[in-house]
GROMACS .gro file of N, CA, C and O in nm:
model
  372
    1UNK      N    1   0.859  -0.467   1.107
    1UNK     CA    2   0.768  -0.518   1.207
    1UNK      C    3   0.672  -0.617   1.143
    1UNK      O    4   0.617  -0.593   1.036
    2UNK      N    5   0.653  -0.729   1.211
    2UNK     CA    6   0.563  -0.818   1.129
    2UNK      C    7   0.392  -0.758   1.151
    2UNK      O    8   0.347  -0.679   1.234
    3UNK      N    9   0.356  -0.799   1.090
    3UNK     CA   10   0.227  -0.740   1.048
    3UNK      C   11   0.080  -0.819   1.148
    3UNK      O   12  -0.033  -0.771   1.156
    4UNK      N   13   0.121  -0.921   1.199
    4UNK     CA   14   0.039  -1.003   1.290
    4UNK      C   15   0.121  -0.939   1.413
    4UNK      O   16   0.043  -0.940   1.509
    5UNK      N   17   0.208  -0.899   1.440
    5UNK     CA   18   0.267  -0.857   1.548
    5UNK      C   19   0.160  -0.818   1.691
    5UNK      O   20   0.052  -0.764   1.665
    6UNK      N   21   0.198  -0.849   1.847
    6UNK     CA   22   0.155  -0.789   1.931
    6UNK      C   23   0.112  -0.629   1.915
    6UNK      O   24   0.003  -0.576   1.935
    7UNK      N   25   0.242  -0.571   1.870
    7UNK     CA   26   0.224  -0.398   1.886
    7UNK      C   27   0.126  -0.380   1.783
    7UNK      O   28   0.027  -0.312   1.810
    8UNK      N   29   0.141  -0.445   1.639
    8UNK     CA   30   0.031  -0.382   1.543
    8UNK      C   31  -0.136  -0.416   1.602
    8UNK      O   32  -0.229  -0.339   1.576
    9UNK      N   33  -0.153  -0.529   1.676
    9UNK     CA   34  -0.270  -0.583   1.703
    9UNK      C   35  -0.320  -0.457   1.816
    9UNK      O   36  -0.429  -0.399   1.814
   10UNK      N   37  -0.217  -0.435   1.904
   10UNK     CA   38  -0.301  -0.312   1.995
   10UNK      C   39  -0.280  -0.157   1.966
   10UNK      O   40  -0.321  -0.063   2.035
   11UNK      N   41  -0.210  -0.151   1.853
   11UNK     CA   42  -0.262  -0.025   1.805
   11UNK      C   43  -0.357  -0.017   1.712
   11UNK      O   44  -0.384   0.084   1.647
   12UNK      N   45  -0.416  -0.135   1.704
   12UNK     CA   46  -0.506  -0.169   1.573
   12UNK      C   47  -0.656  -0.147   1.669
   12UNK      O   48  -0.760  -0.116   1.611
   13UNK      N   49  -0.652  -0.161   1.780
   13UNK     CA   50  -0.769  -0.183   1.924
   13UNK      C   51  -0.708  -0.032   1.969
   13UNK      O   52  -0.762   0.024   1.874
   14UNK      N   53  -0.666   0.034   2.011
   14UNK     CA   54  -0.615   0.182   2.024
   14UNK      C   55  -0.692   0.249   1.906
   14UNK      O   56  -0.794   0.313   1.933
   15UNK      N   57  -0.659   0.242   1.810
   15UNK     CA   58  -0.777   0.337   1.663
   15UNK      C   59  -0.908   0.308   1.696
   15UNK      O   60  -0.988   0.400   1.684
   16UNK      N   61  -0.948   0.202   1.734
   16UNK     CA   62  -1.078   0.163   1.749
   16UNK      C   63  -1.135   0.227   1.851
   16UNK      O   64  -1.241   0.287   1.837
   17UNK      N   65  -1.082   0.221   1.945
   17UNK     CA   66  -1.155   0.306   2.104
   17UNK      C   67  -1.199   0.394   2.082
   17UNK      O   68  -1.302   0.441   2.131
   18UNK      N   69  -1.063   0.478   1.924
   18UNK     CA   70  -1.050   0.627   1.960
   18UNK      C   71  -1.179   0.670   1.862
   18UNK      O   72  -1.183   0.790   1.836
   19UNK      N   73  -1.254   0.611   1.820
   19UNK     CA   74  -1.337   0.640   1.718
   19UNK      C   75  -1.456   0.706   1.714
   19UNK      O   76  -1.455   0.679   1.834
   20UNK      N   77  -1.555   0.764   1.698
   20UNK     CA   78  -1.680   0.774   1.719
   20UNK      C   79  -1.722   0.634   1.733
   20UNK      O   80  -1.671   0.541   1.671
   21UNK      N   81  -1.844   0.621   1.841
   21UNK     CA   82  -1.937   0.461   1.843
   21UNK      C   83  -1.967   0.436   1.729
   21UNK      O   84  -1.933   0.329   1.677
   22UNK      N   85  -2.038   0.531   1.663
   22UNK     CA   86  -2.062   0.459   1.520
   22UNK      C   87  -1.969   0.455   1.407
   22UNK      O   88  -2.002   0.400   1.302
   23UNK      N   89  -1.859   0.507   1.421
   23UNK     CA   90  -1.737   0.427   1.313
   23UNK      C   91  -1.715   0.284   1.344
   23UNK      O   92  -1.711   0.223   1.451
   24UNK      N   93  -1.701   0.249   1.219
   24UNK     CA   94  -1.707   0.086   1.148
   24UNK      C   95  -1.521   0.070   1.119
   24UNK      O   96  -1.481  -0.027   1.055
   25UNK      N   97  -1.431   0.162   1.167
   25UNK     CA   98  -1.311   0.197   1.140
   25UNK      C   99  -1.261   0.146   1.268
   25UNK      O  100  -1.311   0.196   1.369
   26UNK      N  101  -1.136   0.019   1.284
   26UNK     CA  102  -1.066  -0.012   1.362
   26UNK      C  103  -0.900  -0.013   1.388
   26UNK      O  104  -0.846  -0.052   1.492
   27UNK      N  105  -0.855   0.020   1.311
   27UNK     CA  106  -0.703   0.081   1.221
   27UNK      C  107  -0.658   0.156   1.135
   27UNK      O  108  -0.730   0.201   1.046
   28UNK      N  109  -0.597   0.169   1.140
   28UNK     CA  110  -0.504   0.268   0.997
   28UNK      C  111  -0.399   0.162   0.943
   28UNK      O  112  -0.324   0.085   1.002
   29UNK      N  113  -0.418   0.184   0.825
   29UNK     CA  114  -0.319   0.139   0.655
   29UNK      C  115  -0.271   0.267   0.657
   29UNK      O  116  -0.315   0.379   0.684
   30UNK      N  117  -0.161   0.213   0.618
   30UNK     CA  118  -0.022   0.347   0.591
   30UNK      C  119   0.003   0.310   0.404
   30UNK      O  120   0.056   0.213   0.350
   31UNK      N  121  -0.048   0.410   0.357
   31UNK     CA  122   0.012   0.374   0.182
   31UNK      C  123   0.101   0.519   0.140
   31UNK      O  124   0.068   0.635   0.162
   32UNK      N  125   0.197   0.479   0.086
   32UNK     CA  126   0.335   0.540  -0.022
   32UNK      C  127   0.244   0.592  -0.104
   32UNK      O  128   0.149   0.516  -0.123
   33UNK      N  129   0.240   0.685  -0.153
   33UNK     CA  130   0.132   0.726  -0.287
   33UNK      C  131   0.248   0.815  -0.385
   33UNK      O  132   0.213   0.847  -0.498
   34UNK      N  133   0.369   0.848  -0.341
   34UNK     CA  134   0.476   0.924  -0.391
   34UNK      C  135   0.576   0.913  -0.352
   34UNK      O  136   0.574   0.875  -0.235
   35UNK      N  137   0.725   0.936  -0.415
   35UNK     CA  138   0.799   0.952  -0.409
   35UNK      C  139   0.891   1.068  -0.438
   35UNK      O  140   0.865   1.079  -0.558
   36UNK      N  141   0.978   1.162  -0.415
   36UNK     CA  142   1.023   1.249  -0.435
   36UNK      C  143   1.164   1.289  -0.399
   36UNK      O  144   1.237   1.207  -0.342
   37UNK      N  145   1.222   1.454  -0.441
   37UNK     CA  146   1.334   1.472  -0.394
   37UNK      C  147   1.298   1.606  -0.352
   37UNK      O  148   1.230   1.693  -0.406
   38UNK      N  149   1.371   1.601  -0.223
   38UNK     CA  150   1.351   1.743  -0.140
   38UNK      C  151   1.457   1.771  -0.097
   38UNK      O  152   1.521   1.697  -0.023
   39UNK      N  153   1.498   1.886  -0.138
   39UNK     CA  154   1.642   1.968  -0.049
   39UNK      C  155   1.750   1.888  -0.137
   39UNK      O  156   1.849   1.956  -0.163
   40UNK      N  157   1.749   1.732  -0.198
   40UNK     CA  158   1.854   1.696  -0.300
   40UNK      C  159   1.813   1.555  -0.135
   40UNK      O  160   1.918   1.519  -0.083
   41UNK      N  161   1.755   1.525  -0.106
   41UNK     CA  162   1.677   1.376  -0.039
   41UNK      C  163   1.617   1.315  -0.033
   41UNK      O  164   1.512   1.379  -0.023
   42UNK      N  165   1.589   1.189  -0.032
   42UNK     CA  166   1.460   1.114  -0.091
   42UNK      C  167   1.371   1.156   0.020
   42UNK      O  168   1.415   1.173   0.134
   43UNK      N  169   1.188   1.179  -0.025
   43UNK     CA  170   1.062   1.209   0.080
   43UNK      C  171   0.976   1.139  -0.013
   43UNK      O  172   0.995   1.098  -0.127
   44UNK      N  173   0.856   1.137   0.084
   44UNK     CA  174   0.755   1.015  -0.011
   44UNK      C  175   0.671   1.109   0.068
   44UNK      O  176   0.716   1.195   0.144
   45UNK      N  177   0.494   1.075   0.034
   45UNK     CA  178   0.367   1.073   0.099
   45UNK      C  179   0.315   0.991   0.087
   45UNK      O  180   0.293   0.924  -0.013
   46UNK      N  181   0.266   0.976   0.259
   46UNK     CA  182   0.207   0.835   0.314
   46UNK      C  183   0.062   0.889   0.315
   46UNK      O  184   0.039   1.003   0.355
   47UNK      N  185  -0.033   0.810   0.273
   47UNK     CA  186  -0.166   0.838   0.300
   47UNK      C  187  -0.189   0.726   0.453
   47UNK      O  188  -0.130   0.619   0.468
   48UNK      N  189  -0.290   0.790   0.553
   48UNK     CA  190  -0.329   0.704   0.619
   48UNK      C  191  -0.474   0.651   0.592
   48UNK      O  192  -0.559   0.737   0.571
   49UNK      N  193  -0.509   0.526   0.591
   49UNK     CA  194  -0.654   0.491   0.548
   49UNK      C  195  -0.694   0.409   0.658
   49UNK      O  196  -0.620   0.336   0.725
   50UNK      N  197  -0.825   0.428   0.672
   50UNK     CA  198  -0.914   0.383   0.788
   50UNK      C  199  -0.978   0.225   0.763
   50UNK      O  200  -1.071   0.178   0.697
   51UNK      N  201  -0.905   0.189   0.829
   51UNK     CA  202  -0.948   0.038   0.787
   51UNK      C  203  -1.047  -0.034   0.845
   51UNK      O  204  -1.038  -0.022   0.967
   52UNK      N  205  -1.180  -0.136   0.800
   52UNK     CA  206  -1.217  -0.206   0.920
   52UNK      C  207  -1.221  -0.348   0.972
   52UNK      O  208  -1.190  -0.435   0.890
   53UNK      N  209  -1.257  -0.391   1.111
   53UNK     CA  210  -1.191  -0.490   1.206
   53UNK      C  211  -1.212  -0.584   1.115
   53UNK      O  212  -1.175  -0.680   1.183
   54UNK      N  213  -1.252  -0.644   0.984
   54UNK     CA  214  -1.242  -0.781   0.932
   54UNK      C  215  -1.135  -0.726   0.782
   54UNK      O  216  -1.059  -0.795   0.714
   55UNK      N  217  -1.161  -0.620   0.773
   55UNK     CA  218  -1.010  -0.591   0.704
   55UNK      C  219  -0.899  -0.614   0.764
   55UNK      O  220  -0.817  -0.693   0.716
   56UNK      N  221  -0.873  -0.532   0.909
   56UNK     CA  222  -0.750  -0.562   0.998
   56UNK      C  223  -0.709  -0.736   0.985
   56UNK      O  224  -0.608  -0.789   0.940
   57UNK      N  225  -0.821  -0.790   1.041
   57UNK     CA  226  -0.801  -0.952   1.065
   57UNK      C  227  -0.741  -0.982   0.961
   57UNK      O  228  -0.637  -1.045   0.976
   58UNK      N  229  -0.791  -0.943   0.808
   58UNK     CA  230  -0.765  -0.988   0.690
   58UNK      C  231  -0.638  -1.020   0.665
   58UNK      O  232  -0.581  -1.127   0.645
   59UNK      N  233  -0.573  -0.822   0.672
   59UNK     CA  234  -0.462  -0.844   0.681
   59UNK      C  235  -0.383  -0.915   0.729
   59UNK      O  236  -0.305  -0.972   0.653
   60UNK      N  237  -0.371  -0.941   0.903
   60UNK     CA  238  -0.287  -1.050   0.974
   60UNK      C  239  -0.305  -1.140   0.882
   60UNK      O  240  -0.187  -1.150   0.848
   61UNK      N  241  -0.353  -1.203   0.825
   61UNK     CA  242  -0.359  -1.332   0.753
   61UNK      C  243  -0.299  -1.301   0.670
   61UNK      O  244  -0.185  -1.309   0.715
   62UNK      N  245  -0.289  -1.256   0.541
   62UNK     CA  246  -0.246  -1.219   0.446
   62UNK      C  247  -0.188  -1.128   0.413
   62UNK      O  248  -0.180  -1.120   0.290
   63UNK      N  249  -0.135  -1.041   0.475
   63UNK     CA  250  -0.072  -0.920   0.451
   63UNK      C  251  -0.138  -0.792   0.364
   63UNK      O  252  -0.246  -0.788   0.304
   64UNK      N  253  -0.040  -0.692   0.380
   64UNK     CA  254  -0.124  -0.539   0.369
   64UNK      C  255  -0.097  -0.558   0.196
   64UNK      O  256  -0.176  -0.491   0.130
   65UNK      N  257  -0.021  -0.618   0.135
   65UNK     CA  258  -0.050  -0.602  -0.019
   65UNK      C  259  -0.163  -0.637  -0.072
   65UNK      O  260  -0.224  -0.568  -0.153
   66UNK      N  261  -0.221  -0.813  -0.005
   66UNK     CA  262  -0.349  -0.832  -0.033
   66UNK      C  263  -0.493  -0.736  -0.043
   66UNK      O  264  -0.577  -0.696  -0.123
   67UNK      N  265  -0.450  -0.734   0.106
   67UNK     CA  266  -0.590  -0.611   0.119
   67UNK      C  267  -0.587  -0.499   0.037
   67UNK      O  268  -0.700  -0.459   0.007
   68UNK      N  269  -0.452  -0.409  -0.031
   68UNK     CA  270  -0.492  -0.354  -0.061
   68UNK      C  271  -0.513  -0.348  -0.227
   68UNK      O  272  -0.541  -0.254  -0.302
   69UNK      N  273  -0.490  -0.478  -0.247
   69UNK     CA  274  -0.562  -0.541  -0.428
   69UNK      C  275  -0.674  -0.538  -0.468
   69UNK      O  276  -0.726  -0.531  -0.579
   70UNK      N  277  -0.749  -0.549  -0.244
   70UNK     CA  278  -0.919  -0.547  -0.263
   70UNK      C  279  -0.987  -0.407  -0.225
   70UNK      O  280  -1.108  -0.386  -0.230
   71UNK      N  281  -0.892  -0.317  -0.187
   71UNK     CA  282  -0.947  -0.184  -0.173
   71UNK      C  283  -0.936  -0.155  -0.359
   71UNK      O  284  -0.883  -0.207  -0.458
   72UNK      N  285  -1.019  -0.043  -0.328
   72UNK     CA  286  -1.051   0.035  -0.507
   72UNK      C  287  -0.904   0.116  -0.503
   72UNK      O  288  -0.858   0.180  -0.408
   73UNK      N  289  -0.854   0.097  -0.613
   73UNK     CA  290  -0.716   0.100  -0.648
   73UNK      C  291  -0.676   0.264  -0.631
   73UNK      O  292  -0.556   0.288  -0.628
   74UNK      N  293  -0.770   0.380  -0.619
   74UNK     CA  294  -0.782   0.527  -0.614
   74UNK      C  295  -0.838   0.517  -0.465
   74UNK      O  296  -0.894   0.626  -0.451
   75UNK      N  297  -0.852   0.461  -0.369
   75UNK     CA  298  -0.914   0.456  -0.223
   75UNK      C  299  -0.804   0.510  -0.149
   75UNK      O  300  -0.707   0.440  -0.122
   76UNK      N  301  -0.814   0.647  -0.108
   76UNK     CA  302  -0.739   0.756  -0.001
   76UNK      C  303  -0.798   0.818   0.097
   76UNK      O  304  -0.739   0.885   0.182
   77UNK      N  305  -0.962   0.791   0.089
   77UNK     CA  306  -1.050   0.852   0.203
   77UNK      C  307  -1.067   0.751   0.318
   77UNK      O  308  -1.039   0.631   0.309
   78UNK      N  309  -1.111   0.804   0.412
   78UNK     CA  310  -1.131   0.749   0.537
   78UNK      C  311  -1.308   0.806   0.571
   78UNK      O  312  -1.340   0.923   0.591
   79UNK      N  313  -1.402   0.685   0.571
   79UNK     CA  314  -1.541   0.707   0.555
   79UNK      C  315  -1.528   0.662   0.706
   79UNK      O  316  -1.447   0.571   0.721
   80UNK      N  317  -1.581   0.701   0.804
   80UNK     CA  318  -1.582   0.648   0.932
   80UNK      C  319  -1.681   0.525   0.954
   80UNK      O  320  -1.676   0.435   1.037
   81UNK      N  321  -1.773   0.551   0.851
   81UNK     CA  322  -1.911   0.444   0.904
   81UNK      C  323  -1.917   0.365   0.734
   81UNK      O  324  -2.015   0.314   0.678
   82UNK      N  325  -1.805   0.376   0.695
   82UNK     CA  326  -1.812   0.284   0.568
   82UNK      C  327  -1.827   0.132   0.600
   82UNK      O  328  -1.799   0.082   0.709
   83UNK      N  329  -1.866   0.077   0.510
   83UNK     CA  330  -1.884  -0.071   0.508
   83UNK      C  331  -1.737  -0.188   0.476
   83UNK      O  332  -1.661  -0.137   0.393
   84UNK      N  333  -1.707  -0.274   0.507
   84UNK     CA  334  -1.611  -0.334   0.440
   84UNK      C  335  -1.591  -0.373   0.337
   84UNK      O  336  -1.688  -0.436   0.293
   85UNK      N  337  -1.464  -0.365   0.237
   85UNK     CA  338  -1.453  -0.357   0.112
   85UNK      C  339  -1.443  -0.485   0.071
   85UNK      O  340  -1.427  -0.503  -0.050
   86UNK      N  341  -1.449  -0.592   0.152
   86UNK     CA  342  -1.420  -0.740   0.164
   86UNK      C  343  -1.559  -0.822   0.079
   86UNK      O  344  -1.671  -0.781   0.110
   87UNK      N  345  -1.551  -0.903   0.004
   87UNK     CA  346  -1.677  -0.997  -0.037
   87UNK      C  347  -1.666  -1.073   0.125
   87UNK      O  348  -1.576  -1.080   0.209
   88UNK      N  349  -1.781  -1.114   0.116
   88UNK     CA  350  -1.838  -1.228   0.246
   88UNK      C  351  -1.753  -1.320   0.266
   88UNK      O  352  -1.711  -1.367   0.372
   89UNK      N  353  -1.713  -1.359   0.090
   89UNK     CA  354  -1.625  -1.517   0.127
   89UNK      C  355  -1.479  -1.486   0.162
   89UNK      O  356  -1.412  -1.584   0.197
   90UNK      N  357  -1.402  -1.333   0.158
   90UNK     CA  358  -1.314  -1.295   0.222
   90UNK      C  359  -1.267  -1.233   0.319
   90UNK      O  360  -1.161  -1.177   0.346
   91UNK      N  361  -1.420  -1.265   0.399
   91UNK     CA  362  -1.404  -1.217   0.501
   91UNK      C  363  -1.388  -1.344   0.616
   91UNK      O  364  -1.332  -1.336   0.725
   92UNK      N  365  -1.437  -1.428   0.572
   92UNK     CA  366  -1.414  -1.623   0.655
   92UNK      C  367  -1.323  -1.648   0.616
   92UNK      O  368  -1.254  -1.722   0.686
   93UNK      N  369  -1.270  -1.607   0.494
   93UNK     CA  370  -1.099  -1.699   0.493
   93UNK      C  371  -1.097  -1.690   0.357
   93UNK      O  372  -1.003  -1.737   0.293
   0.00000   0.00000   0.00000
């Protein structure tokens, strides 16, 4: 699925609704954090991370590898009223 996609953009506005008013959180990032074998089959764990709306944007532009070069490389929590992990000047472009 492309990553600017229609469906990602309104499930990206769907997380957001669902939020407390004061979460600063407008999506979820899906990250691989493992890989494994179960039963003799490949399984992984996906962390979900709470992303926010000038991160989301970010991404469409640049994709989810970028953004997540600029998240802290150990970042698995979801702070609801966290701030964006973005400098100023990556957040205009």
């Amino acid at each position: 699925m492309n990553q600017g996609s229609p469906l990602v953009r309104f499930l990206g506005d769907i997380i957001g609704e669902s939020t407390p008013e004061v979460s600063t959180i407008s999506a979820l990032l899906f990250k691989r954090i493992a890989d494994f074998q179960h039963l003799g089959k490949p399984a992984n764990v996906i962390c979900c991370i709470g992303i926010t709306r000038d991160e989301l944007d970010f991404t469409f532009e640049h994709g989810t590898a970028e953004l997540l070069q600029r998240l802290p490389a150990d970042y698995l929590l979801t702070d609801l009223r966290r701030k964006s992990h973005l400098k100023p000047k990556h957040i205009n472009g």
